[in-house]
mmCIF file of C-alpha atoms and ligand atoms in Angstrom:
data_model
loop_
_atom_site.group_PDB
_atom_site.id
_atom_site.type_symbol
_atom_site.label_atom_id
_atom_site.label_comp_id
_atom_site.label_asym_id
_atom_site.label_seq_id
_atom_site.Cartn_x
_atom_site.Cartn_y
_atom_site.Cartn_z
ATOM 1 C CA UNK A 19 -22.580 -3.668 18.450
ATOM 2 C CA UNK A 20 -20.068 -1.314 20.413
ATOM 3 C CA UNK A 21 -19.200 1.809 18.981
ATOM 4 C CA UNK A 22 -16.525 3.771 20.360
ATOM 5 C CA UNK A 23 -14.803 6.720 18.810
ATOM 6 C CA UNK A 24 -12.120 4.586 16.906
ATOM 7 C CA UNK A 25 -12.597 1.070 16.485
ATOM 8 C CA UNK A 26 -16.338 -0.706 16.072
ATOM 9 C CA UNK A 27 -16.321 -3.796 17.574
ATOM 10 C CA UNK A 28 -19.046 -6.282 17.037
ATOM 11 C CA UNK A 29 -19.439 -10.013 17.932
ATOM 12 C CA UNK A 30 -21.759 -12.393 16.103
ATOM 13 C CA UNK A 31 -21.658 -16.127 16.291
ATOM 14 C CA UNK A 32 -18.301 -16.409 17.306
ATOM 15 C CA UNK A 33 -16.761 -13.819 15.112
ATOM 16 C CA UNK A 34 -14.866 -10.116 16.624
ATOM 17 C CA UNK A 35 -15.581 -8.034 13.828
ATOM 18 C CA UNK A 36 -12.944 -4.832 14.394
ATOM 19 C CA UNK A 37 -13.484 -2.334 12.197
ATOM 20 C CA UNK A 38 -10.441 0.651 11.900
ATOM 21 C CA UNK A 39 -12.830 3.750 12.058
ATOM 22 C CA UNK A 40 -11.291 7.015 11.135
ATOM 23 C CA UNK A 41 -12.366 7.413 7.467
ATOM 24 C CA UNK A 42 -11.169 10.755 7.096
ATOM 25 C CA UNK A 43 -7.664 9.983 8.114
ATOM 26 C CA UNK A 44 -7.625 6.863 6.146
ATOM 27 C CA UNK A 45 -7.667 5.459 9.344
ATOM 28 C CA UNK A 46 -4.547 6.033 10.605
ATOM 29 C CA UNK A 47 -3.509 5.124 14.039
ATOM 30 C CA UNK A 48 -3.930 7.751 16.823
ATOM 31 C CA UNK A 49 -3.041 6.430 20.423
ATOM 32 C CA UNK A 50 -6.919 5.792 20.682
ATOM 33 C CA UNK A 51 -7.288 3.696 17.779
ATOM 34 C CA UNK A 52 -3.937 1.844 19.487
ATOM 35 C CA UNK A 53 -5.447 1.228 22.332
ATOM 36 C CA UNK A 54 -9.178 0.481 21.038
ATOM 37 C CA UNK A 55 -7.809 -2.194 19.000
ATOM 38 C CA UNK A 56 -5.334 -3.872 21.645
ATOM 39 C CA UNK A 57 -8.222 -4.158 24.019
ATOM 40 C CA UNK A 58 -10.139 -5.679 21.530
ATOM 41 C CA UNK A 59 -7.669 -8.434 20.669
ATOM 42 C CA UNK A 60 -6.952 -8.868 24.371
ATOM 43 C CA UNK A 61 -10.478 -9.536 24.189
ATOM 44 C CA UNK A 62 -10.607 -12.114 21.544
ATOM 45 C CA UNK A 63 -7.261 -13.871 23.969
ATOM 46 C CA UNK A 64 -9.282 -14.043 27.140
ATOM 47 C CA UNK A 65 -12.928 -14.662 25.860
ATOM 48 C CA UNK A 66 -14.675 -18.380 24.749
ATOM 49 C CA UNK A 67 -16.753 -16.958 22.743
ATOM 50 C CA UNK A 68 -14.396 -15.266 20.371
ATOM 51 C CA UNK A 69 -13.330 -17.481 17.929
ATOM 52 C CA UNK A 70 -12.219 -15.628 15.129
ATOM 53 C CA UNK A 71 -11.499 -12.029 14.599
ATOM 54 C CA UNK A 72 -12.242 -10.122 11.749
ATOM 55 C CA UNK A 73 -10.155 -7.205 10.899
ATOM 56 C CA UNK A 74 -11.387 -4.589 8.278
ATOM 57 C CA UNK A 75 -11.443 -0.376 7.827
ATOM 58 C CA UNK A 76 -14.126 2.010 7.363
ATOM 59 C CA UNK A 77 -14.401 4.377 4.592
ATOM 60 C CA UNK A 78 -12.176 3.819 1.168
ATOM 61 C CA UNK A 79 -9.017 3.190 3.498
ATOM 62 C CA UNK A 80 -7.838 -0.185 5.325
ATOM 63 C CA UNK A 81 -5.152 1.633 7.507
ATOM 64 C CA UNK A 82 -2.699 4.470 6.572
ATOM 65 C CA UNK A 83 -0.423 3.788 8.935
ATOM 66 C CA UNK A 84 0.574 6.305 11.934
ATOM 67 C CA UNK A 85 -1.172 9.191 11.638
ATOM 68 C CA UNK A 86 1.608 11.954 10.907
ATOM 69 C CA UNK A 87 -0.558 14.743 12.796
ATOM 70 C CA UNK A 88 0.596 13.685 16.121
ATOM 71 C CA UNK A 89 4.163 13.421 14.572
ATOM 72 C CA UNK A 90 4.516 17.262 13.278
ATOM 73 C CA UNK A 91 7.857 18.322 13.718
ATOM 74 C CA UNK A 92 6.664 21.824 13.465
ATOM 75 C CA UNK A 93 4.845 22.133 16.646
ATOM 76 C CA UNK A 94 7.858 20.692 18.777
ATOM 77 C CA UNK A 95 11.267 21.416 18.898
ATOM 78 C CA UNK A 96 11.867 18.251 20.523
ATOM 79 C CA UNK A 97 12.308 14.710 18.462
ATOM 80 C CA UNK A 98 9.878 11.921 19.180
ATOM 81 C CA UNK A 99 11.662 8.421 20.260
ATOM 82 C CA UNK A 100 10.040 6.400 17.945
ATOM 83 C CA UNK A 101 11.539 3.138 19.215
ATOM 84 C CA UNK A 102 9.338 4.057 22.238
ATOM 85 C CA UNK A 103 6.258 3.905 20.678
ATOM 86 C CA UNK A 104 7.268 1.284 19.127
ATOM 87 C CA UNK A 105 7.620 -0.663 22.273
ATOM 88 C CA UNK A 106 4.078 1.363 23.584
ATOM 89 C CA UNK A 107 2.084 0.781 20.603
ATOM 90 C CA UNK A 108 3.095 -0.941 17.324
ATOM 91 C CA UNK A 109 5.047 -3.943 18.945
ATOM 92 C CA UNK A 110 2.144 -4.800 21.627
ATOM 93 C CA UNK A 111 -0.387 -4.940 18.532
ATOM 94 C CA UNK A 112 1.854 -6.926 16.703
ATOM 95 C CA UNK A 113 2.224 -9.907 19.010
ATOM 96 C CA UNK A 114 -1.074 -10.205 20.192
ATOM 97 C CA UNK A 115 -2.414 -11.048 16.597
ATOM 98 C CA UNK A 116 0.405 -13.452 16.058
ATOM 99 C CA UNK A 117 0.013 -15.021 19.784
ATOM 100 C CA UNK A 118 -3.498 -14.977 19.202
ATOM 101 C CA UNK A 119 -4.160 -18.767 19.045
ATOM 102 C CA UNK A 120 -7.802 -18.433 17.166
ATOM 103 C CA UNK A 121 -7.816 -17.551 13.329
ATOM 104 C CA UNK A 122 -7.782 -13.496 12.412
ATOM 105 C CA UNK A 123 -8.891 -12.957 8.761
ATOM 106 C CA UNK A 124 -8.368 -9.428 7.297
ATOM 107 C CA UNK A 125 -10.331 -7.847 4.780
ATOM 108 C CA UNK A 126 -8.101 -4.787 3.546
ATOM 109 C CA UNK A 127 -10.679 -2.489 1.544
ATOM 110 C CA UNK A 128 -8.601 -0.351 0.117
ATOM 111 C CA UNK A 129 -5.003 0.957 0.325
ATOM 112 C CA UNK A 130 -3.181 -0.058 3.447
ATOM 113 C CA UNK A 131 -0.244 1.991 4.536
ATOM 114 C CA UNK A 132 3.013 1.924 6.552
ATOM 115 C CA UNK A 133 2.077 0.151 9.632
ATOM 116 C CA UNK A 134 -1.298 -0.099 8.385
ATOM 117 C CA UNK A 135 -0.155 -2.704 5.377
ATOM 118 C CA UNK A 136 1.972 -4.645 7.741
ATOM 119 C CA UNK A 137 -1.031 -5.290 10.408
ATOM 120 C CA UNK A 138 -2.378 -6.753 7.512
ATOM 121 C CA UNK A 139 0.478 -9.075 6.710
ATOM 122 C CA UNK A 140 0.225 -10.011 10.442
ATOM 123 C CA UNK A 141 -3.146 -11.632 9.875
ATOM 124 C CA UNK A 142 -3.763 -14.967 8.903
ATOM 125 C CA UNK A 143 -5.668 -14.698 6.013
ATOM 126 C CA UNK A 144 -5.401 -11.969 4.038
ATOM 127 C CA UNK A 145 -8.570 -10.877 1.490
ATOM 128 C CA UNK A 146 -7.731 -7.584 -0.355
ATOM 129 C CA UNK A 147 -10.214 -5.697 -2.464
ATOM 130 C CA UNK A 148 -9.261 -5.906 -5.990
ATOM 131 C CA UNK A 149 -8.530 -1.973 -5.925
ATOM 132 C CA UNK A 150 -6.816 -2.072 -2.836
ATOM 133 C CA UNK A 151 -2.929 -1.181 -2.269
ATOM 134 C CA UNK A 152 -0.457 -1.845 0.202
ATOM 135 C CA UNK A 153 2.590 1.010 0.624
ATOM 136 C CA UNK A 154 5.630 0.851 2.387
ATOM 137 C CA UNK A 155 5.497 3.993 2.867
ATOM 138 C CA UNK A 156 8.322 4.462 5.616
ATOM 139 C CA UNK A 157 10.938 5.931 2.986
ATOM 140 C CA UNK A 158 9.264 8.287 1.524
ATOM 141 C CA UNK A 159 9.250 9.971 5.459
ATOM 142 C CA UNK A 160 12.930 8.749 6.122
ATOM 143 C CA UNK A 161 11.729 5.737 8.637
ATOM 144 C CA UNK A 162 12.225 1.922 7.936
ATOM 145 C CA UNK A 163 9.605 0.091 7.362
ATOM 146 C CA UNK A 164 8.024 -1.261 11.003
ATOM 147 C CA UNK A 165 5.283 -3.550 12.518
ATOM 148 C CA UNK A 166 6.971 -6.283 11.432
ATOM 149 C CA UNK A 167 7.396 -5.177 8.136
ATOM 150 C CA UNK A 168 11.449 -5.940 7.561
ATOM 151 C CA UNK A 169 10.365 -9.441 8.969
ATOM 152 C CA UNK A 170 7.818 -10.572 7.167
ATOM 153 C CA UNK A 171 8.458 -8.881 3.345
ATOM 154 C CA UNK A 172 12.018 -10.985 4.054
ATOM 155 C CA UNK A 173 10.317 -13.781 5.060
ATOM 156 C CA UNK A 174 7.545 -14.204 2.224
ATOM 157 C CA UNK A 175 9.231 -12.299 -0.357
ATOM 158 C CA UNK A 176 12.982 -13.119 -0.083
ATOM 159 C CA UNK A 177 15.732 -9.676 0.116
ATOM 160 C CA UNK A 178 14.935 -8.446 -3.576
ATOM 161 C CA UNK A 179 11.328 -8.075 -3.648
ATOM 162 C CA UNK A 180 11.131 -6.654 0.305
ATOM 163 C CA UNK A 181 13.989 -4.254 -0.637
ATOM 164 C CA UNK A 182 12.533 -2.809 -3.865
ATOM 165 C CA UNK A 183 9.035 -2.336 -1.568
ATOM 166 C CA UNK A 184 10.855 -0.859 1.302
ATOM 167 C CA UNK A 185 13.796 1.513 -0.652
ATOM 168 C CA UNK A 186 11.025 2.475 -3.560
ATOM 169 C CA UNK A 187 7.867 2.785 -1.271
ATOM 170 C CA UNK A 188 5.766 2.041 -4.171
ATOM 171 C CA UNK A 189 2.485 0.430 -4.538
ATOM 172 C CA UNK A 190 1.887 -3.157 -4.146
ATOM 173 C CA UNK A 191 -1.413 -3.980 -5.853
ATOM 174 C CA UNK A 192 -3.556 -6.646 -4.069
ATOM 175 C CA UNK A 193 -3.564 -8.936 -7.356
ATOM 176 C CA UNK A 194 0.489 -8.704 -7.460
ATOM 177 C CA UNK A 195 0.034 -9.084 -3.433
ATOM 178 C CA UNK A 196 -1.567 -12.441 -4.449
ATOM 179 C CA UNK A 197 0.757 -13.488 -6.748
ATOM 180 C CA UNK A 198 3.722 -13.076 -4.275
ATOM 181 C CA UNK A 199 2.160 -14.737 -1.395
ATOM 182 C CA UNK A 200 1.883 -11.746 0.403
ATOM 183 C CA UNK A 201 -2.455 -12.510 1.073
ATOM 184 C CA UNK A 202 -4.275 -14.882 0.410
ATOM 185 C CA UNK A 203 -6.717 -13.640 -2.343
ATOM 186 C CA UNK A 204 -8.010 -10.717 -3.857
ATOM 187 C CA UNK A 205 -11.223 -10.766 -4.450
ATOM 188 C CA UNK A 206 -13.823 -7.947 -6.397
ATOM 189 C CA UNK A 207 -14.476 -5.044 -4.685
ATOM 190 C CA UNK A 208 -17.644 -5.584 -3.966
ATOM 191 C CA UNK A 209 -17.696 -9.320 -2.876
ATOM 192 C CA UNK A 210 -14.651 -8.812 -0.767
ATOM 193 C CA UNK A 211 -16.892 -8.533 2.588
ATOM 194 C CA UNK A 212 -19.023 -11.018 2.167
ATOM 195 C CA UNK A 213 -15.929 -13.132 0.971
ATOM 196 C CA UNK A 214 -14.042 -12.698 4.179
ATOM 197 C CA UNK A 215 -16.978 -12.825 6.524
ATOM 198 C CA UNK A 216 -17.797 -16.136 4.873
ATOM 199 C CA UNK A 217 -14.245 -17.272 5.927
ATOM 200 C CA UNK A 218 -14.459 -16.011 9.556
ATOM 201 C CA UNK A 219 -17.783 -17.856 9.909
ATOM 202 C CA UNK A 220 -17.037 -21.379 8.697
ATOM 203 C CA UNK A 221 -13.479 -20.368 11.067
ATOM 204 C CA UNK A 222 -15.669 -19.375 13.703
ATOM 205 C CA UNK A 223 -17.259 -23.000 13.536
ATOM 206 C CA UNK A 224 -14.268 -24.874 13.999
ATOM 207 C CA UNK A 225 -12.008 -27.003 16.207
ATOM 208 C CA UNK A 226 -10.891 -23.352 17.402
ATOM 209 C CA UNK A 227 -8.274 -25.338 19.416
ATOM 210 C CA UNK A 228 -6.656 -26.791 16.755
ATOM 211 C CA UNK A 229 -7.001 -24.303 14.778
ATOM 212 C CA UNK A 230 -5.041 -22.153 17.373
ATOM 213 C CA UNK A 231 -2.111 -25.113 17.767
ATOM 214 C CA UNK A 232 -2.157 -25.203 13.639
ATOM 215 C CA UNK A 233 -1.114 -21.244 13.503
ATOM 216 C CA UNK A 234 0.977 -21.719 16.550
ATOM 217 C CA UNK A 235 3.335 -24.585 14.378
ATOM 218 C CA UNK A 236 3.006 -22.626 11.303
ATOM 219 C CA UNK A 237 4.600 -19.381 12.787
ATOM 220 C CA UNK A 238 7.490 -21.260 14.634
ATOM 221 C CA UNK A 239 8.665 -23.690 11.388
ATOM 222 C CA UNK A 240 10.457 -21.127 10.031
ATOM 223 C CA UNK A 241 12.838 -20.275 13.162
ATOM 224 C CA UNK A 242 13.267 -23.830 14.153
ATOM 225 C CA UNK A 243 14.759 -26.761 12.712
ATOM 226 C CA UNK A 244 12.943 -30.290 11.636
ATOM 227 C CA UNK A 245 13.925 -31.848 14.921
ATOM 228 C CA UNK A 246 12.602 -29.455 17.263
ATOM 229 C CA UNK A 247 9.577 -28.949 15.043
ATOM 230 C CA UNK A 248 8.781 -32.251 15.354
ATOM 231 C CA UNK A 249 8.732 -32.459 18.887
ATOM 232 C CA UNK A 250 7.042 -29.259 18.778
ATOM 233 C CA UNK A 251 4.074 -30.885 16.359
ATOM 234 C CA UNK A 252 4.294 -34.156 18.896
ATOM 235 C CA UNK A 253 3.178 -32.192 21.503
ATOM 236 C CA UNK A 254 0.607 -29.933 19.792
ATOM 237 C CA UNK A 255 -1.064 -33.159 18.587
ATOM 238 C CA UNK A 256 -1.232 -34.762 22.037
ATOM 239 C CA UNK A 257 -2.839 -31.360 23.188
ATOM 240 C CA UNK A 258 -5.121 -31.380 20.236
ATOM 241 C CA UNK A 259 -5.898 -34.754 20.998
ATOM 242 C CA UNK A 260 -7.372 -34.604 24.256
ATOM 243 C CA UNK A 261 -9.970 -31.452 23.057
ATOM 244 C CA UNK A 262 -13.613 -32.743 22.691
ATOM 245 C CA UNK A 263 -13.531 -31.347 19.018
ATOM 246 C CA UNK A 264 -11.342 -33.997 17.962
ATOM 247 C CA UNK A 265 -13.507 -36.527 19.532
ATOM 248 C CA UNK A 266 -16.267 -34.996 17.719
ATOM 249 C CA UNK A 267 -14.746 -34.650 14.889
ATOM 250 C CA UNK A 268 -13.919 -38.090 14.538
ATOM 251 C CA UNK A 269 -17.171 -39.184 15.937
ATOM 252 C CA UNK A 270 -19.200 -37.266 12.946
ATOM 253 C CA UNK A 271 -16.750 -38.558 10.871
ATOM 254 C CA UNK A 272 -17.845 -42.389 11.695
ATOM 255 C CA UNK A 273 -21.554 -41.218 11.878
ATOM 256 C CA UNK A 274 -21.376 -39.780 8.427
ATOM 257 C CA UNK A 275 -22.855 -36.208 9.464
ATOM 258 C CA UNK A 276 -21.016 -32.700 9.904
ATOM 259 C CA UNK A 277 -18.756 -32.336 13.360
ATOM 260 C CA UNK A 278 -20.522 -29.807 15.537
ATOM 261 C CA UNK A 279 -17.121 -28.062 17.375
ATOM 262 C CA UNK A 280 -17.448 -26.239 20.265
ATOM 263 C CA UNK A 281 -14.178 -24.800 20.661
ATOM 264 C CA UNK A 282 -13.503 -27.210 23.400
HETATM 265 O O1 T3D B 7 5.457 7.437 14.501
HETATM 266 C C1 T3D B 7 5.619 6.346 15.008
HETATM 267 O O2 T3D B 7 5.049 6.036 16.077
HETATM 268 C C2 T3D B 7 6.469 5.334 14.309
HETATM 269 C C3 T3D B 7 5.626 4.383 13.554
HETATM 270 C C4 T3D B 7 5.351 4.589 12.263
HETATM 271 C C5 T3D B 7 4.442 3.693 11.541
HETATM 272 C C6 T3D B 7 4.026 4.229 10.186
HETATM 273 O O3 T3D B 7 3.024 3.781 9.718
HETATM 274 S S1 T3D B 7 4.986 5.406 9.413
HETATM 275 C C7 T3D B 7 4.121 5.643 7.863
HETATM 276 C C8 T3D B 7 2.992 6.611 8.037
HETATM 277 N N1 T3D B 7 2.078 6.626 6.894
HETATM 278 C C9 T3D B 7 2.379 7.227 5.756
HETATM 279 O O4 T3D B 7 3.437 7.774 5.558
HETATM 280 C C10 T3D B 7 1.270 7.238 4.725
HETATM 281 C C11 T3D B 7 0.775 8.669 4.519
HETATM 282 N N2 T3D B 7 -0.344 8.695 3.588
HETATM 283 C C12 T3D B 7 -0.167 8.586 2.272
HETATM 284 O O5 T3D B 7 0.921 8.440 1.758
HETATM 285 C C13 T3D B 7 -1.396 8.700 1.438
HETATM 286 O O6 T3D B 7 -2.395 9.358 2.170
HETATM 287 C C14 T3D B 7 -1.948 7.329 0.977
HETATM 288 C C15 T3D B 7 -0.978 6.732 -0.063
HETATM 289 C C16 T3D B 7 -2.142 6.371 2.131
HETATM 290 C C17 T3D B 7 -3.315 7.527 0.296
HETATM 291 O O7 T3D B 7 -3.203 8.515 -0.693
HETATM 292 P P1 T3D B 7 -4.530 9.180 -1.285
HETATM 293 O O8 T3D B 7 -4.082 10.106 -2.389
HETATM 294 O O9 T3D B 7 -5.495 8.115 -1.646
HETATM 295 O O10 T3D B 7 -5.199 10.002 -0.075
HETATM 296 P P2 T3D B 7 -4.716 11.392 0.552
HETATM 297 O O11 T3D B 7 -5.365 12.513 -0.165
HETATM 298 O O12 T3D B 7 -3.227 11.439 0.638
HETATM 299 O O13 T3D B 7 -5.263 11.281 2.028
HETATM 300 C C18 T3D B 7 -6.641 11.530 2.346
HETATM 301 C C19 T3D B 7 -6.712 12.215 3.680
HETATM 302 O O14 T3D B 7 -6.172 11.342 4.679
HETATM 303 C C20 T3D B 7 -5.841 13.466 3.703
HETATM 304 O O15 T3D B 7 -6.462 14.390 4.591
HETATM 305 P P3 T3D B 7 -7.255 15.680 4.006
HETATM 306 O O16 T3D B 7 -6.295 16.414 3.123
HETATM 307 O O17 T3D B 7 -8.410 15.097 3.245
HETATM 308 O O18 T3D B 7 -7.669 16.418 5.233
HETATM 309 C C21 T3D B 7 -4.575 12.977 4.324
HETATM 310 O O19 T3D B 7 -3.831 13.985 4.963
HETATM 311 C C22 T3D B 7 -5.109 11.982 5.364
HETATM 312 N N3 T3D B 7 -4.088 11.001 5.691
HETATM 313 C C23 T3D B 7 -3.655 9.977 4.931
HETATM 314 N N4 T3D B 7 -2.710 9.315 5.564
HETATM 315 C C24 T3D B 7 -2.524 9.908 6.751
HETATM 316 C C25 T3D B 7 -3.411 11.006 6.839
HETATM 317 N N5 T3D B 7 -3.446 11.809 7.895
HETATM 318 C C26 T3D B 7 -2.592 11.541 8.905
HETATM 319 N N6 T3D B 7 -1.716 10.522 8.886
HETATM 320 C C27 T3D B 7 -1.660 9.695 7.845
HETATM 321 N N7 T3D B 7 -0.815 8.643 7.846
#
């Protein structure tokens, strides 16, 4: 296990276990945590034996967001240029855990914030504690809602439900969260690690190749229409077709015994 000041990082059998790790700030995001956490997915991109990350906060908190400290308007005359840390921070973050072509699960522990609730809705699968809620918090400070937010409350929810979150900036529970299709599940507080960690292994043990092309098709479908998608899928079967999971896969099939992938 690595511990560093802001996120703990640990790697067993496959799976990056990140956890957010500033419990008294609810674990907002100071340029450390930023960067902490990049380097860590970059991580999970460039290294075999990362086949699944695991994304979870420390403390009562998932993620509140950007931590307003280093945005106090009373120690500087001058006005930040939040598009620039946009493009620094936020955005980076962003499209590494959707380019990311191995499975991240994220197990939001409690209330998830601003930026901090849309990282979530970045993930792939989404486990919320039961007592857990997500905020777009952005109007209540004048911003609009960011990390992908506008995107993908549009996209999952349609314009009325990602309007009331945004303009009202009040609390999603995790079961409602369910019910919309914003995560996957929520799940009792006190199951919800073992829940998610359950996922990420049995993840960790797959065709991580396929698994990667599967969330690679998923994410385009809705910019692209049937045609192109089906070329796209032609192709992403052909590569998927030539791993040595597949031939594995199919091989245990015929045997009648469990596929042993290798992420090959
Ligand atoms: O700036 C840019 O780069 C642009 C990008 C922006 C991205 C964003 O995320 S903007 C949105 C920023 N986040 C927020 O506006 C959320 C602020 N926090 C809250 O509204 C509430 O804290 C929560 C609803 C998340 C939780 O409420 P509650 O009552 O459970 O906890 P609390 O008492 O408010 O907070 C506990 C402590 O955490 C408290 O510190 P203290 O008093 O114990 O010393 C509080 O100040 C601190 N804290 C919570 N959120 C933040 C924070 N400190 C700094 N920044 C935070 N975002």
């Amino acid at each position: 296990m690595t511990k560093n000041q802001t996120v703990i990082s640990s790697l067993d059998d496959g799976v990056l276990k990140l956890t957010l790790n500033r419990p008294d700030k609810l674990n907002a995001f100071n340029e450390d945590m930023h960067l902490a956490l990049r380097r860590q997915i970059e991580r999970a991109h460039d290294d075999s034996s990362v086949r699944t990350i695991l994304l979870t906060g420390a403390g009562r908190a998932f993620c509140a967001g950007q931590d307003l400290g280093d945005r106090d308007p009373r120690k500087s005359d001058e006005k930040p240029d939040l598009g620039h840390t946009l493009d620094t921070f936020y955005n980076p973050t962003l499209r590494l855990i959707r380019d990311l072509e191995k499975p991240v699960v994220c197990a939001v522990n409690g209330v998830a914030a601003g930026a901090g609730a849309n990282i979530a809705f970045a993930c792939d699968i989404v486990f919320a504690a039961r007592s857990a809620r997500f905020i777009q918090a952005f109007s209540r400070i004048g911003l609009i809602p960011d990390a992908g937010g506008s995107w993908s409350l549009t996209r999952i929810l349609g314009e009325p439900r990602a309007k009331a979150l945004a303009l009202l900036a009040e609390p999603l529970m995790a079961e409602q969260a369910e019910d919309w299709g914003l995560i996957w599940k929520a799940v009792e507080d006190d199951a919800l690690l073992e829940t998610a960690t359950a996922v990420a292994d049995r993840l960790a043990l797959g065709p991580t190749i396929g698994l990667g092309l599967t969330k690679r098709l998923i994410q385009a479908a809705g910019t692209q229409d049937l045609d192109t998608h089906l070329d796209m899928e032609r192709d992403c079967q052909r590569a998927a077709g030539f791993t040595n999971d597949y031939a594995e896969g199919v091989t245990a099939f015929l045997e009648k015994r469990p596929a042993v992938f290798k992420g090959e």
